[in-house]
Amino acid sequence: MEIPTKNAEEEGGENFQLDVQNVEEKGQENDEPFQFKGSKRSGLSRSIKAKRIRVLREGSSESRDIRLLETESLGKILVIDGKLRSAEKDEFILHECLVHPALLFHHNPKSVFIMGGAEGSSAREVLKHRTIQKVVVCTNNKELVNVCRTNLTKNKEAFRREELNLVFKDAIDELEKSREKFDVIVGDLAEPLEEDASFMLYTKYFYEKTIKPKLNPMGIFVTMAGPAGVFTHKGTFTTIYQTLKSCFQYVRPYHAYVPSYGDTVGWVMASDQTNLLLEPSQCNISLFDGLIIIKIEGGQLQYLNGATVIASSLFNKIVSSGMMNATDIPK
């Protein structure tokens, strides 16, 4: 995604564009505050300031600018093309929510394919499950993998695990050519823009022709689905929900607030074989607490528990209405 060149309010640009004009060299420290600037689709803007910034690593891959920055307020932050991708202080919320609900709903997940996920955080969470035998992380951004493998301490062990298979290819090509099927497929990707190559990974054609044939019986697909707040849910989140609903028999959207994003983030799970993705009213808190104890190494997670898993699928009236009324489905 390119940094917007026009006024964010006029363009409805991406939120959290990073102003790094005073940060030129790796290892440079800067006492001047910096800001994440930008506008969500609603026209709202927000800024985050820190007193010190140090560039740990910079790179350029596939026409994308990659910066791993160290800050006082957010810890290490990963910035791609000027947009905040994740922050050390709260990335566990993003990646626990992306990975664990699908793996908890699945009765016995052994194989997982991750589209994107170059920073290694999703793989780290997948590998907490005792039953996992194989994790494929498919990304065409080798430089980003190298940056994160070297500098993100929490993910170093995951990159060393023998169950992890790194594939540096286009996710569409790899899935279409692969003879393997997977218990869970994870979309750990940037928000789709029509001018961006990743847009194809959010279309009805891709879900029907590529994702569904590569899922094992009882398989589950889950994807990041963008902002899901009262003012920001229309567009990416509602469109992904309706698109998956048009392709799969059972779909479960859910959400959580991520402080570094300053907004609620949404995810969507989908399955086509059986009603694995029960409605919140059919779920039991103690059931999920028990599954976490049984299925996950260490028996607990930092953010998710049974109550949080269930509550995450309860939406307010405004967002629920937006999901039901969305009609823009990319073909």
mmCIF file of C-alpha atoms in Angstrom:
data_model
loop_
_atom_site.group_PDB
_atom_site.id
_atom_site.type_symbol
_atom_site.label_atom_id
_atom_site.label_comp_id
_atom_site.label_asym_id
_atom_site.label_seq_id
_atom_site.Cartn_x
_atom_site.Cartn_y
_atom_site.Cartn_z
ATOM 1 C CA MET A 1 0.000 0.000 0.000
ATOM 2 C CA GLU A 2 1.429 3.344 -0.972
ATOM 3 C CA ILE A 3 1.529 6.314 1.357
ATOM 4 C CA PRO A 4 -1.308 8.669 0.346
ATOM 5 C CA THR A 5 -0.008 11.713 -1.505
ATOM 6 C CA LYS A 6 -3.147 13.782 -1.072
ATOM 7 C CA ASN A 7 -4.933 15.004 2.009
ATOM 8 C CA ALA A 8 -6.074 11.994 4.046
ATOM 9 C CA GLU A 9 -9.505 13.441 4.707
ATOM 10 C CA GLU A 10 -10.044 13.959 0.970
ATOM 11 C CA GLU A 11 -8.843 10.502 0.000
ATOM 12 C CA GLY A 12 -10.166 8.423 2.920
ATOM 13 C CA GLY A 13 -6.553 7.276 3.297
ATOM 14 C CA GLU A 14 -5.119 4.582 5.471
ATOM 15 C CA ASN A 15 -4.903 5.279 9.174
ATOM 16 C CA PHE A 16 -1.641 5.578 11.091
ATOM 17 C CA GLN A 17 0.635 6.938 8.397
ATOM 18 C CA LEU A 18 4.041 7.353 9.998
ATOM 19 C CA ASP A 19 5.986 10.602 9.793
ATOM 20 C CA VAL A 20 9.629 9.535 9.787
ATOM 21 C CA GLN A 21 11.139 12.557 8.057
ATOM 22 C CA ASN A 22 13.599 13.145 10.910
ATOM 23 C CA VAL A 23 14.741 9.545 11.087
ATOM 24 C CA GLU A 24 17.303 8.895 8.376
ATOM 25 C CA GLU A 25 19.769 6.248 9.498
ATOM 26 C CA LYS A 26 19.736 2.906 11.269
ATOM 27 C CA GLY A 27 20.559 3.265 14.930
ATOM 28 C CA GLN A 28 19.820 7.000 15.000
ATOM 29 C CA GLU A 29 18.120 8.281 18.127
ATOM 30 C CA ASN A 30 15.809 11.250 18.004
ATOM 31 C CA ASP A 31 14.539 13.273 20.955
ATOM 32 C CA GLU A 32 11.869 14.963 18.859
ATOM 33 C CA PRO A 33 8.340 13.508 19.068
ATOM 34 C CA PHE A 34 6.994 11.635 16.077
ATOM 35 C CA GLN A 35 3.404 11.019 15.092
ATOM 36 C CA PHE A 36 1.284 8.433 13.422
ATOM 37 C CA LYS A 37 -0.972 10.523 11.258
ATOM 38 C CA GLY A 38 -3.833 9.773 8.983
ATOM 39 C CA SER A 39 -7.528 9.351 8.596
ATOM 40 C CA LYS A 40 -9.867 6.430 8.794
ATOM 41 C CA ARG A 41 -12.597 6.128 6.220
ATOM 42 C CA SER A 42 -14.872 8.124 8.502
ATOM 43 C CA GLY A 43 -12.583 11.154 8.274
ATOM 44 C CA LEU A 44 -11.455 10.802 11.892
ATOM 45 C CA SER A 45 -7.761 11.278 12.610
ATOM 46 C CA ARG A 46 -5.541 10.284 15.507
ATOM 47 C CA SER A 47 -1.921 10.723 16.500
ATOM 48 C CA ILE A 48 0.423 8.852 18.811
ATOM 49 C CA LYS A 49 3.553 10.496 20.163
ATOM 50 C CA ALA A 50 6.735 9.068 21.630
ATOM 51 C CA LYS A 51 9.718 10.832 23.123
ATOM 52 C CA ARG A 52 12.421 8.754 21.483
ATOM 53 C CA ILE A 53 12.748 6.748 18.295
ATOM 54 C CA ARG A 54 15.555 4.577 16.978
ATOM 55 C CA VAL A 55 15.591 2.831 13.623
ATOM 56 C CA LEU A 56 16.636 -0.764 14.241
ATOM 57 C CA ARG A 57 16.429 -1.920 10.665
ATOM 58 C CA GLU A 58 15.392 -0.573 7.279
ATOM 59 C CA GLY A 59 14.859 -2.432 4.040
ATOM 60 C CA SER A 60 13.154 -2.227 0.699
ATOM 61 C CA SER A 61 11.532 -5.293 -0.810
ATOM 62 C CA GLU A 62 8.963 -5.749 -3.560
ATOM 63 C CA SER A 63 8.654 -1.946 -3.800
ATOM 64 C CA ARG A 64 7.746 -1.738 -0.113
ATOM 65 C CA ASP A 65 9.495 0.334 2.521
ATOM 66 C CA ILE A 66 10.120 -1.625 5.720
ATOM 67 C CA ARG A 67 11.124 -0.008 9.007
ATOM 68 C CA LEU A 68 11.470 -1.619 12.402
ATOM 69 C CA LEU A 69 11.468 1.194 14.926
ATOM 70 C CA GLU A 70 12.098 1.193 18.660
ATOM 71 C CA THR A 71 9.906 3.565 20.689
ATOM 72 C CA GLU A 72 9.338 4.262 24.355
ATOM 73 C CA SER A 73 5.560 4.115 24.222
ATOM 74 C CA LEU A 74 4.936 1.112 21.977
ATOM 75 C CA GLY A 75 8.203 -0.841 22.101
ATOM 76 C CA LYS A 76 9.357 -2.111 18.727
ATOM 77 C CA ILE A 77 6.967 -1.222 15.928
ATOM 78 C CA LEU A 78 6.873 -2.602 12.412
ATOM 79 C CA VAL A 79 6.046 0.009 9.772
ATOM 80 C CA ILE A 80 5.446 -0.943 6.135
ATOM 81 C CA ASP A 81 5.089 1.802 3.540
ATOM 82 C CA GLY A 82 4.492 4.322 6.303
ATOM 83 C CA LYS A 83 1.657 2.339 7.882
ATOM 84 C CA LEU A 84 1.799 0.753 11.330
ATOM 85 C CA ARG A 85 1.631 -3.018 10.907
ATOM 86 C CA SER A 86 2.099 -4.096 14.527
ATOM 87 C CA ALA A 87 3.475 -2.876 17.855
ATOM 88 C CA GLU A 88 5.408 -4.943 20.370
ATOM 89 C CA LYS A 89 3.221 -3.812 23.282
ATOM 90 C CA ASP A 90 -0.051 -5.178 21.898
ATOM 91 C CA GLU A 91 0.591 -7.339 18.816
ATOM 92 C CA PHE A 92 -0.380 -10.361 20.926
ATOM 93 C CA ILE A 93 -4.004 -9.169 20.730
ATOM 94 C CA LEU A 94 -3.903 -9.104 16.920
ATOM 95 C CA HIS A 95 -2.290 -12.493 16.502
ATOM 96 C CA GLU A 96 -4.016 -14.390 19.300
ATOM 97 C CA CYS A 97 -7.356 -13.289 17.868
ATOM 98 C CA LEU A 98 -6.351 -14.155 14.311
ATOM 99 C CA VAL A 99 -5.069 -17.642 15.102
ATOM 100 C CA HIS A 100 -6.579 -19.231 18.214
ATOM 101 C CA PRO A 101 -10.349 -19.089 17.697
ATOM 102 C CA ALA A 102 -10.086 -21.112 14.472
ATOM 103 C CA LEU A 103 -7.685 -23.621 16.010
ATOM 104 C CA LEU A 104 -9.870 -23.954 19.102
ATOM 105 C CA PHE A 105 -13.020 -24.509 17.028
ATOM 106 C CA HIS A 106 -11.240 -27.150 14.947
ATOM 107 C CA HIS A 107 -11.322 -30.534 16.685
ATOM 108 C CA ASN A 108 -7.763 -31.611 15.816
ATOM 109 C CA PRO A 109 -5.724 -29.116 13.757
ATOM 110 C CA LYS A 110 -2.469 -30.573 12.453
ATOM 111 C CA SER A 111 -1.625 -28.487 9.380
ATOM 112 C CA VAL A 112 -1.884 -24.715 8.904
ATOM 113 C CA PHE A 113 -1.155 -22.539 5.871
ATOM 114 C CA ILE A 114 -0.500 -18.842 6.593
ATOM 115 C CA MET A 115 -0.808 -16.340 3.740
ATOM 116 C CA GLY A 116 1.565 -13.507 4.601
ATOM 117 C CA GLY A 117 2.663 -13.598 8.216
ATOM 118 C CA ALA A 118 6.253 -12.638 7.419
ATOM 119 C CA GLU A 119 6.882 -11.228 10.900
ATOM 120 C CA GLY A 120 6.393 -14.682 12.407
ATOM 121 C CA SER A 121 3.813 -13.728 15.039
ATOM 122 C CA SER A 122 0.987 -15.821 13.587
ATOM 123 C CA ALA A 123 3.280 -18.835 13.267
ATOM 124 C CA ARG A 124 4.356 -18.324 16.886
ATOM 125 C CA GLU A 125 0.733 -18.522 18.022
ATOM 126 C CA VAL A 126 -0.083 -21.538 15.826
ATOM 127 C CA LEU A 127 2.880 -23.434 17.246
ATOM 128 C CA LYS A 128 1.481 -23.101 20.770
ATOM 129 C CA HIS A 129 -1.079 -25.785 19.854
ATOM 130 C CA ARG A 130 0.000 -29.266 20.876
ATOM 131 C CA THR A 131 -1.448 -31.024 17.807
ATOM 132 C CA ILE A 132 0.305 -28.928 15.144
ATOM 133 C CA GLN A 133 2.631 -30.911 12.883
ATOM 134 C CA LYS A 134 3.182 -28.481 10.007
ATOM 135 C CA VAL A 135 2.928 -24.720 9.513
ATOM 136 C CA VAL A 136 3.524 -23.148 6.105
ATOM 137 C CA VAL A 137 4.219 -19.411 6.054
ATOM 138 C CA CYS A 138 3.893 -18.240 2.457
ATOM 139 C CA THR A 139 5.159 -14.734 1.701
ATOM 140 C CA ASN A 140 6.950 -13.090 -1.203
ATOM 141 C CA ASN A 141 8.709 -10.643 1.122
ATOM 142 C CA LYS A 142 11.966 -12.302 2.120
ATOM 143 C CA GLU A 143 13.475 -9.038 3.359
ATOM 144 C CA LEU A 144 10.635 -8.575 5.855
ATOM 145 C CA VAL A 145 11.161 -12.123 7.149
ATOM 146 C CA ASN A 146 14.865 -11.410 7.620
ATOM 147 C CA VAL A 147 14.177 -8.152 9.460
ATOM 148 C CA CYS A 148 11.696 -9.796 11.839
ATOM 149 C CA ARG A 149 13.586 -13.046 12.354
ATOM 150 C CA THR A 150 16.650 -11.076 13.419
ATOM 151 C CA ASN A 151 15.029 -8.380 15.565
ATOM 152 C CA LEU A 152 11.725 -9.633 17.016
ATOM 153 C CA THR A 153 12.832 -11.547 20.094
ATOM 154 C CA LYS A 154 9.434 -13.143 20.795
ATOM 155 C CA ASN A 155 9.397 -14.790 17.366
ATOM 156 C CA LYS A 156 12.927 -16.158 17.164
ATOM 157 C CA GLU A 157 11.986 -19.555 18.574
ATOM 158 C CA ALA A 158 9.097 -19.927 16.124
ATOM 159 C CA PHE A 159 11.431 -19.336 13.180
ATOM 160 C CA ARG A 160 13.682 -22.129 14.488
ATOM 161 C CA ARG A 161 10.926 -24.731 14.920
ATOM 162 C CA GLU A 162 11.150 -27.736 12.604
ATOM 163 C CA GLU A 163 7.383 -27.664 12.050
ATOM 164 C CA LEU A 164 7.729 -24.286 10.322
ATOM 165 C CA ASN A 165 8.096 -24.196 6.548
ATOM 166 C CA LEU A 166 8.948 -20.823 4.976
ATOM 167 C CA VAL A 167 7.882 -20.490 1.340
ATOM 168 C CA PHE A 168 8.914 -17.349 -0.543
ATOM 169 C CA LYS A 169 6.268 -17.347 -3.256
ATOM 170 C CA ASP A 170 2.991 -15.710 -4.167
ATOM 171 C CA ALA A 171 0.259 -17.197 -1.963
ATOM 172 C CA ILE A 172 -2.215 -17.653 -4.821
ATOM 173 C CA ASP A 173 0.282 -19.530 -6.974
ATOM 174 C CA GLU A 174 1.489 -21.677 -4.093
ATOM 175 C CA LEU A 175 -2.007 -22.736 -3.025
ATOM 176 C CA GLU A 176 -3.170 -23.400 -6.573
ATOM 177 C CA LYS A 177 -0.131 -25.538 -7.416
ATOM 178 C CA SER A 178 0.120 -27.352 -4.104
ATOM 179 C CA ARG A 179 -1.328 -30.849 -3.809
ATOM 180 C CA GLU A 180 -1.634 -30.470 -0.053
ATOM 181 C CA LYS A 181 -4.749 -29.611 1.866
ATOM 182 C CA PHE A 182 -4.797 -27.951 5.269
ATOM 183 C CA ASP A 183 -6.916 -28.039 8.409
ATOM 184 C CA VAL A 184 -6.745 -24.259 8.790
ATOM 185 C CA ILE A 185 -5.802 -21.525 6.321
ATOM 186 C CA VAL A 186 -4.955 -18.112 7.791
ATOM 187 C CA GLY A 187 -4.982 -14.772 5.971
ATOM 188 C CA ASP A 188 -2.419 -12.560 7.745
ATOM 189 C CA LEU A 189 -2.375 -9.810 5.153
ATOM 190 C CA ALA A 190 -2.648 -6.060 4.798
ATOM 191 C CA GLU A 191 -6.029 -4.520 4.115
ATOM 192 C CA PRO A 192 -7.087 -4.956 0.474
ATOM 193 C CA LEU A 193 -6.904 -2.024 -1.916
ATOM 194 C CA GLU A 194 -8.083 -2.374 -5.503
ATOM 195 C CA GLU A 195 -4.763 -1.053 -6.807
ATOM 196 C CA ASP A 196 -2.793 -3.490 -4.609
ATOM 197 C CA ALA A 197 -1.901 -7.041 -5.636
ATOM 198 C CA SER A 198 -3.310 -8.391 -2.355
ATOM 199 C CA PHE A 199 -6.817 -7.365 -3.462
ATOM 200 C CA MET A 200 -7.189 -10.692 -5.288
ATOM 201 C CA LEU A 201 -6.800 -12.500 -1.973
ATOM 202 C CA TYR A 202 -10.148 -11.090 -0.820
ATOM 203 C CA THR A 203 -12.350 -11.902 -3.814
ATOM 204 C CA LYS A 204 -15.187 -14.393 -4.115
ATOM 205 C CA TYR A 205 -13.309 -16.106 -6.940
ATOM 206 C CA PHE A 206 -10.249 -16.655 -4.737
ATOM 207 C CA TYR A 207 -12.278 -18.013 -1.827
ATOM 208 C CA GLU A 208 -14.252 -20.415 -4.027
ATOM 209 C CA LYS A 209 -11.572 -21.539 -6.468
ATOM 210 C CA THR A 210 -8.440 -21.490 -4.316
ATOM 211 C CA ILE A 211 -9.228 -21.537 -0.588
ATOM 212 C CA LYS A 212 -12.097 -24.026 -0.406
ATOM 213 C CA PRO A 213 -10.416 -26.763 -2.500
ATOM 214 C CA LYS A 214 -7.338 -26.592 -0.232
ATOM 215 C CA LEU A 215 -9.207 -27.112 3.036
ATOM 216 C CA ASN A 216 -9.435 -30.579 4.532
ATOM 217 C CA PRO A 217 -12.879 -31.835 5.576
ATOM 218 C CA MET A 218 -13.890 -29.851 8.662
ATOM 219 C CA GLY A 219 -11.340 -27.213 7.626
ATOM 220 C CA ILE A 220 -11.579 -23.560 8.642
ATOM 221 C CA PHE A 221 -10.472 -20.395 6.890
ATOM 222 C CA VAL A 222 -9.796 -17.232 8.927
ATOM 223 C CA THR A 223 -8.636 -13.808 7.823
ATOM 224 C CA MET A 224 -7.810 -10.354 9.082
ATOM 225 C CA ALA A 225 -10.695 -8.151 8.031
ATOM 226 C CA GLY A 226 -9.673 -4.566 8.799
ATOM 227 C CA PRO A 227 -11.234 -1.925 11.069
ATOM 228 C CA ALA A 228 -14.518 -2.941 12.703
ATOM 229 C CA GLY A 229 -15.405 0.079 14.819
ATOM 230 C CA VAL A 230 -18.649 2.034 14.903
ATOM 231 C CA PHE A 231 -17.286 4.577 12.408
ATOM 232 C CA THR A 232 -14.874 2.341 10.496
ATOM 233 C CA HIS A 233 -16.582 -1.003 9.874
ATOM 234 C CA LYS A 234 -18.107 -0.095 6.521
ATOM 235 C CA GLY A 235 -15.923 -1.047 3.619
ATOM 236 C CA THR A 236 -13.276 -3.658 4.336
ATOM 237 C CA PHE A 237 -14.801 -5.523 7.295
ATOM 238 C CA THR A 238 -18.381 -5.648 6.064
ATOM 239 C CA THR A 239 -17.299 -6.548 2.519
ATOM 240 C CA ILE A 240 -15.063 -9.421 3.640
ATOM 241 C CA TYR A 241 -17.857 -10.729 5.875
ATOM 242 C CA GLN A 242 -20.447 -10.695 3.088
ATOM 243 C CA THR A 243 -18.019 -12.114 0.535
ATOM 244 C CA LEU A 244 -17.193 -15.077 2.770
ATOM 245 C CA LYS A 245 -20.870 -15.497 3.581
ATOM 246 C CA SER A 246 -21.571 -15.845 -0.146
ATOM 247 C CA CYS A 247 -18.943 -18.611 -0.424
ATOM 248 C CA PHE A 248 -19.132 -20.627 2.807
ATOM 249 C CA GLN A 249 -22.076 -22.159 4.609
ATOM 250 C CA TYR A 250 -20.975 -21.088 8.087
ATOM 251 C CA VAL A 251 -19.318 -17.733 8.863
ATOM 252 C CA ARG A 252 -18.367 -16.189 12.204
ATOM 253 C CA PRO A 253 -17.157 -12.574 12.439
ATOM 254 C CA TYR A 254 -15.489 -11.308 15.605
ATOM 255 C CA HIS A 255 -13.564 -8.308 16.873
ATOM 256 C CA ALA A 256 -11.266 -6.816 19.522
ATOM 257 C CA TYR A 257 -9.924 -3.398 20.400
ATOM 258 C CA VAL A 258 -6.213 -2.923 19.601
ATOM 259 C CA PRO A 259 -4.756 0.106 21.463
ATOM 260 C CA SER A 260 -1.895 0.862 19.053
ATOM 261 C CA TYR A 261 -4.397 1.004 16.183
ATOM 262 C CA GLY A 262 -6.730 3.212 18.180
ATOM 263 C CA ASP A 263 -9.656 1.199 16.843
ATOM 264 C CA THR A 264 -11.518 -2.077 16.897
ATOM 265 C CA VAL A 265 -10.146 -4.699 14.494
ATOM 266 C CA GLY A 266 -12.224 -7.426 12.863
ATOM 267 C CA TRP A 267 -11.596 -11.005 11.769
ATOM 268 C CA VAL A 268 -13.829 -13.496 9.983
ATOM 269 C CA MET A 269 -13.832 -17.303 10.193
ATOM 270 C CA ALA A 270 -15.546 -19.518 7.638
ATOM 271 C CA SER A 271 -16.193 -23.239 7.213
ATOM 272 C CA ASP A 272 -18.123 -25.248 4.640
ATOM 273 C CA GLN A 273 -18.484 -28.739 6.048
ATOM 274 C CA THR A 274 -20.385 -28.499 9.302
ATOM 275 C CA ASN A 275 -21.517 -25.921 11.811
ATOM 276 C CA LEU A 276 -18.191 -25.703 13.630
ATOM 277 C CA LEU A 277 -18.577 -21.973 14.129
ATOM 278 C CA LEU A 278 -21.350 -21.926 16.680
ATOM 279 C CA GLU A 279 -23.281 -18.792 17.493
ATOM 280 C CA PRO A 280 -22.310 -17.122 20.809
ATOM 281 C CA SER A 281 -25.577 -18.265 22.384
ATOM 282 C CA GLN A 282 -24.623 -21.881 21.664
ATOM 283 C CA CYS A 283 -21.142 -21.612 23.157
ATOM 284 C CA ASN A 284 -20.028 -22.262 26.688
ATOM 285 C CA ILE A 285 -17.323 -20.245 28.469
ATOM 286 C CA SER A 286 -16.057 -23.212 30.446
ATOM 287 C CA LEU A 287 -15.809 -25.240 27.227
ATOM 288 C CA PHE A 288 -13.361 -22.785 25.683
ATOM 289 C CA ASP A 289 -11.434 -22.360 28.918
ATOM 290 C CA GLY A 290 -11.056 -26.128 28.967
ATOM 291 C CA LEU A 291 -9.974 -26.254 25.315
ATOM 292 C CA ILE A 292 -7.278 -23.658 25.982
ATOM 293 C CA ILE A 293 -5.947 -25.713 28.886
ATOM 294 C CA ILE A 294 -5.981 -28.958 26.892
ATOM 295 C CA LYS A 295 -4.868 -27.789 23.443
ATOM 296 C CA ILE A 296 -2.313 -25.044 24.146
ATOM 297 C CA GLU A 297 1.176 -25.426 25.575
ATOM 298 C CA GLY A 298 1.178 -23.823 29.004
ATOM 299 C CA GLY A 299 -2.618 -23.987 29.217
ATOM 300 C CA GLN A 300 -3.253 -20.258 28.858
ATOM 301 C CA LEU A 301 -3.011 -17.261 26.548
ATOM 302 C CA GLN A 302 -2.093 -13.660 27.263
ATOM 303 C CA TYR A 303 -5.341 -12.110 25.984
ATOM 304 C CA LEU A 304 -7.944 -14.708 25.076
ATOM 305 C CA ASN A 305 -9.999 -16.832 27.436
ATOM 306 C CA GLY A 306 -13.381 -18.506 27.084
ATOM 307 C CA ALA A 307 -15.370 -15.395 27.894
ATOM 308 C CA THR A 308 -13.371 -13.258 25.460
ATOM 309 C CA VAL A 309 -13.779 -15.755 22.611
ATOM 310 C CA ILE A 310 -17.560 -15.676 23.020
ATOM 311 C CA ALA A 311 -17.869 -11.930 23.643
ATOM 312 C CA SER A 312 -15.779 -11.134 20.567
ATOM 313 C CA SER A 313 -18.632 -12.284 18.320
ATOM 314 C CA LEU A 314 -21.173 -9.957 19.923
ATOM 315 C CA PHE A 315 -21.536 -6.731 17.923
ATOM 316 C CA ASN A 316 -23.386 -3.535 18.663
ATOM 317 C CA LYS A 317 -26.463 -2.613 16.654
ATOM 318 C CA ILE A 318 -24.653 -0.261 14.270
ATOM 319 C CA VAL A 319 -21.939 -2.711 13.210
ATOM 320 C CA SER A 320 -24.402 -5.610 13.030
ATOM 321 C CA SER A 321 -26.612 -3.594 10.708
ATOM 322 C CA GLY A 322 -23.617 -2.665 8.561
ATOM 323 C CA MET A 323 -22.637 -6.309 8.179
ATOM 324 C CA MET A 324 -26.140 -7.382 7.230
ATOM 325 C CA ASN A 325 -26.630 -4.587 4.704
ATOM 326 C CA ALA A 326 -23.275 -4.707 2.907
ATOM 327 C CA THR A 327 -23.700 -5.501 -0.787
ATOM 328 C CA ASP A 328 -20.304 -4.797 -2.356
ATOM 329 C CA ILE A 329 -18.835 -8.261 -2.987
ATOM 330 C CA PRO A 330 -15.605 -8.382 -5.042
ATOM 331 C CA LYS A 331 -15.967 -11.057 -7.709
#
